[in-house]
Amino acid sequence: MQLSPRIYHSLIRPKWLTKIYIQNNIEQHFNFTDKKVLDFGAGTGANCTLCSPDYYFGIDPDSYRIEYAKRLYNQYRFEAFKGNELPTENNSFDYILIIAVLHHIPPELITGYVKEFKRVLKPNGRIVVLEPCFFEKSPVSNWFMKSNDKGEYIQCEKEYLNYFTKENFRCQILKRFKKCFFYNELYFTATL
């Protein structure tokens, strides 16, 4: 059963949890001031406050979550999209945020999205990724994530990185950590 956008935003992406595990990590490494940011898989818009409304664009295939984000953060731009092509021009973003999204996408589709990321990034643009990840020496957390996460495609570090390195991105691991005791998180960046 899929949660309503309001319940999802309140239970899964509450502000305090988003601040601790997502925004604090991102703000340690990146400054989005005056930088165009595409939030791929923006959902209910929980990460839009990392950016100025004039420089932010959040997209998601779930039109209900996008409508909720528009109401909640009405000064920011959100759009629902369908298919593999991102609704934006070539070379238009300095950063692409991918926060807990890839593990919801079938692996055979991710390669097409990575090509689209390459198309819409400006030269020297960067992708910022934070995903649940299976860690080799973490069987309890791996089991918990596999049993409880709605994303059916949680992968190991090497698999996530391969999507980007195959398209000539240089990847850098920024951090591996536990979230809420049971979630292994991989935080990395990919640059052309």
Short mmCIF file of C-alpha atoms in Angstrom, two decimals:
data_model
loop_
_atom_site.label_atom_id
_atom_site.label_comp_id
_atom_site.label_asym_id
_atom_site.label_seq_id
_atom_site.Cartn_x
_atom_site.Cartn_y
_atom_site.Cartn_z
CA MET A 1 0.00 0.00 0.00
CA GLN A 2 1.34 3.40 -0.96
CA LEU A 3 1.10 6.15 1.64
CA SER A 4 -0.71 9.38 0.85
CA PRO A 5 1.66 12.29 0.16
CA ARG A 6 0.74 13.97 3.46
CA ILE A 7 1.36 10.83 5.53
CA TYR A 8 4.57 10.05 3.60
CA HIS A 9 5.86 13.60 4.19
CA SER A 10 4.99 13.43 7.91
CA LEU A 11 6.23 9.91 8.68
CA ILE A 12 8.99 9.14 6.17
CA ARG A 13 10.33 12.64 5.43
CA PRO A 14 9.69 14.69 8.58
CA LYS A 15 11.75 17.90 8.67
CA TRP A 16 13.93 16.84 11.60
CA LEU A 17 14.89 13.49 10.01
CA THR A 18 15.48 15.07 6.60
CA LYS A 19 17.66 17.74 8.23
CA ILE A 20 19.82 15.26 10.19
CA TYR A 21 20.40 12.56 7.57
CA ILE A 22 20.09 14.37 4.26
CA GLN A 23 20.45 18.12 4.42
CA ASN A 24 23.28 18.24 6.99
CA ASN A 25 25.32 15.79 4.91
CA ILE A 26 24.74 17.70 1.69
CA GLU A 27 25.47 21.11 3.26
CA GLN A 28 28.83 19.79 4.53
CA HIS A 29 30.03 19.31 0.94
CA PHE A 30 27.97 21.56 -1.33
CA ASN A 31 26.78 25.14 -1.53
CA PHE A 32 23.83 25.61 -3.88
CA THR A 33 23.80 29.42 -3.68
CA ASP A 34 23.06 30.77 -7.18
CA LYS A 35 23.34 27.25 -8.63
CA LYS A 36 20.62 25.65 -10.73
CA VAL A 37 19.51 22.42 -9.06
CA LEU A 38 17.36 19.62 -10.51
CA ASP A 39 15.82 17.43 -7.81
CA PHE A 40 15.23 14.11 -9.60
CA GLY A 41 12.53 12.23 -7.70
CA ALA A 42 11.55 15.26 -5.63
CA GLY A 43 8.52 13.52 -4.16
CA THR A 44 6.84 15.80 -1.62
CA GLY A 45 9.58 18.43 -1.95
CA ALA A 46 11.38 17.78 1.35
CA ASN A 47 14.78 18.81 -0.05
CA CYS A 48 13.79 21.98 -1.89
CA THR A 49 14.77 24.20 1.04
CA LEU A 50 18.43 23.41 0.33
CA CYS A 51 18.06 25.82 -2.61
CA SER A 52 16.72 29.22 -3.50
CA PRO A 53 13.26 28.96 -5.14
CA ASP A 54 14.58 30.74 -8.25
CA TYR A 55 17.20 28.06 -8.85
CA TYR A 56 15.31 24.89 -7.94
CA PHE A 57 13.29 22.51 -10.14
CA GLY A 58 11.80 19.34 -8.62
CA ILE A 59 10.48 16.53 -10.81
CA ASP A 60 8.81 13.24 -9.99
CA PRO A 61 6.59 10.74 -11.84
CA ASP A 62 4.10 10.72 -8.93
CA SER A 63 1.69 13.57 -9.73
CA TYR A 64 0.00 13.31 -6.30
CA ARG A 65 3.27 13.93 -4.47
CA ILE A 66 4.13 16.76 -6.86
CA GLU A 67 0.75 18.43 -6.25
CA TYR A 68 1.35 18.14 -2.51
CA ALA A 69 4.84 19.66 -2.89
CA LYS A 70 3.38 22.57 -4.89
CA ARG A 71 0.92 23.32 -2.08
CA LEU A 72 3.49 22.90 0.69
CA TYR A 73 6.32 24.83 -1.01
CA ASN A 74 4.41 27.10 -3.37
CA GLN A 75 7.37 29.37 -4.09
CA TYR A 76 9.33 26.45 -5.62
CA ARG A 77 8.87 24.90 -9.06
CA PHE A 78 7.72 21.28 -9.33
CA GLU A 79 6.55 19.22 -12.27
CA ALA A 80 5.34 15.66 -12.77
CA PHE A 81 6.93 13.84 -15.69
CA LYS A 82 6.45 10.56 -17.52
CA GLY A 83 8.85 8.45 -19.52
CA ASN A 84 12.63 8.55 -19.75
CA GLU A 85 13.19 12.07 -21.04
CA LEU A 86 13.69 14.79 -18.43
CA PRO A 87 11.50 17.87 -19.02
CA THR A 88 14.34 20.36 -19.35
CA GLU A 89 16.87 21.80 -21.81
CA ASN A 90 20.41 20.60 -22.47
CA ASN A 91 23.19 21.95 -20.21
CA SER A 92 20.79 23.66 -17.84
CA PHE A 93 21.75 22.50 -14.31
CA ASP A 94 24.79 22.84 -12.08
CA TYR A 95 23.62 20.03 -9.78
CA ILE A 96 21.25 17.09 -9.86
CA LEU A 97 20.02 15.74 -6.53
CA ILE A 98 19.11 12.05 -6.39
CA ILE A 99 17.97 11.34 -2.86
CA ALA A 100 16.62 7.83 -2.15
CA VAL A 101 15.31 7.41 -5.70
CA LEU A 102 17.47 4.92 -7.63
CA HIS A 103 16.41 1.97 -5.48
CA HIS A 104 12.84 2.48 -6.76
CA ILE A 105 13.83 2.30 -10.45
CA PRO A 106 14.35 -1.00 -12.30
CA PRO A 107 18.09 -1.31 -13.10
CA GLU A 108 17.47 -1.59 -16.85
CA LEU A 109 15.95 1.93 -16.83
CA ILE A 110 18.66 3.68 -14.81
CA THR A 111 21.16 3.73 -17.69
CA GLY A 112 18.75 5.82 -19.77
CA TYR A 113 18.30 8.28 -16.92
CA VAL A 114 22.06 8.60 -16.43
CA LYS A 115 22.34 9.57 -20.12
CA GLU A 116 19.64 12.17 -19.53
CA PHE A 117 21.52 13.49 -16.48
CA LYS A 118 24.57 13.88 -18.71
CA ARG A 119 22.47 15.80 -21.25
CA VAL A 120 20.94 18.29 -18.79
CA LEU A 121 24.06 18.96 -16.68
CA LYS A 122 26.19 22.00 -17.45
CA PRO A 123 29.89 21.35 -18.12
CA ASN A 124 31.51 20.45 -14.78
CA GLY A 125 28.06 19.82 -13.31
CA ARG A 126 27.70 17.36 -10.47
CA ILE A 127 25.26 14.71 -9.39
CA VAL A 128 24.71 14.27 -5.66
CA VAL A 129 23.41 10.82 -4.71
CA LEU A 130 22.26 9.44 -1.38
CA GLU A 131 20.82 5.90 -1.51
CA PRO A 132 20.08 2.93 0.75
CA CYS A 133 22.85 0.44 0.03
CA PHE A 134 23.67 -3.17 0.85
CA PHE A 135 26.96 -3.25 2.77
CA GLU A 136 29.06 -6.40 2.77
CA LYS A 137 29.46 -6.71 6.54
CA SER A 138 25.98 -5.62 7.53
CA PRO A 139 23.64 -8.63 7.24
CA VAL A 140 21.03 -7.42 9.75
CA SER A 141 20.65 -4.00 8.10
CA ASN A 142 20.66 -5.58 4.64
CA TRP A 143 17.87 -7.94 5.70
CA PHE A 144 15.89 -5.11 7.32
CA MET A 145 16.10 -2.88 4.24
CA LYS A 146 15.19 -5.71 1.89
CA SER A 147 12.22 -6.69 4.07
CA ASN A 148 10.86 -3.21 4.85
CA ASP A 149 11.78 -0.72 2.15
CA LYS A 150 9.25 -0.03 -0.62
CA GLY A 151 12.12 0.24 -3.11
CA GLU A 152 12.61 -3.13 -4.77
CA TYR A 153 16.06 -2.42 -6.21
CA ILE A 154 18.45 -1.61 -3.36
CA GLN A 155 21.94 -2.43 -4.60
CA CYS A 156 25.52 -2.61 -3.41
CA GLU A 157 27.97 0.26 -3.79
CA LYS A 158 29.70 -1.08 -6.90
CA GLU A 159 26.40 -1.45 -8.78
CA TYR A 160 25.31 2.12 -8.04
CA LEU A 161 28.68 3.54 -9.09
CA ASN A 162 28.78 1.47 -12.30
CA TYR A 163 25.73 3.28 -13.69
CA PHE A 164 27.72 6.50 -13.66
CA THR A 165 31.23 5.29 -14.49
CA LYS A 166 29.87 3.56 -17.63
CA GLU A 167 28.86 7.03 -18.85
CA ASN A 168 32.31 8.47 -18.03
CA PHE A 169 31.37 10.13 -14.75
CA ARG A 170 34.04 10.25 -12.06
CA CYS A 171 32.57 9.09 -8.77
CA GLN A 172 33.70 10.00 -5.28
CA ILE A 173 32.33 8.38 -2.14
CA LEU A 174 31.65 11.11 0.39
CA LYS A 175 30.32 8.96 3.21
CA ARG A 176 28.96 5.56 4.19
CA PHE A 177 26.74 5.63 7.27
CA LYS A 178 23.83 4.15 9.19
CA LYS A 179 20.49 5.93 9.33
CA CYS A 180 18.07 5.17 12.16
CA PHE A 181 20.12 2.10 13.21
CA PHE A 182 19.00 -0.18 10.37
CA TYR A 183 19.57 1.65 7.10
CA ASN A 184 22.94 1.60 5.36
CA GLU A 185 23.35 4.80 3.34
CA LEU A 186 25.78 5.51 0.51
CA TYR A 187 26.49 9.18 -0.20
CA PHE A 188 28.52 9.97 -3.33
CA THR A 189 28.98 12.46 -6.11
CA ALA A 190 29.43 11.93 -9.85
CA THR A 191 31.14 14.52 -12.05
CA LEU A 192 31.81 14.62 -15.78
#
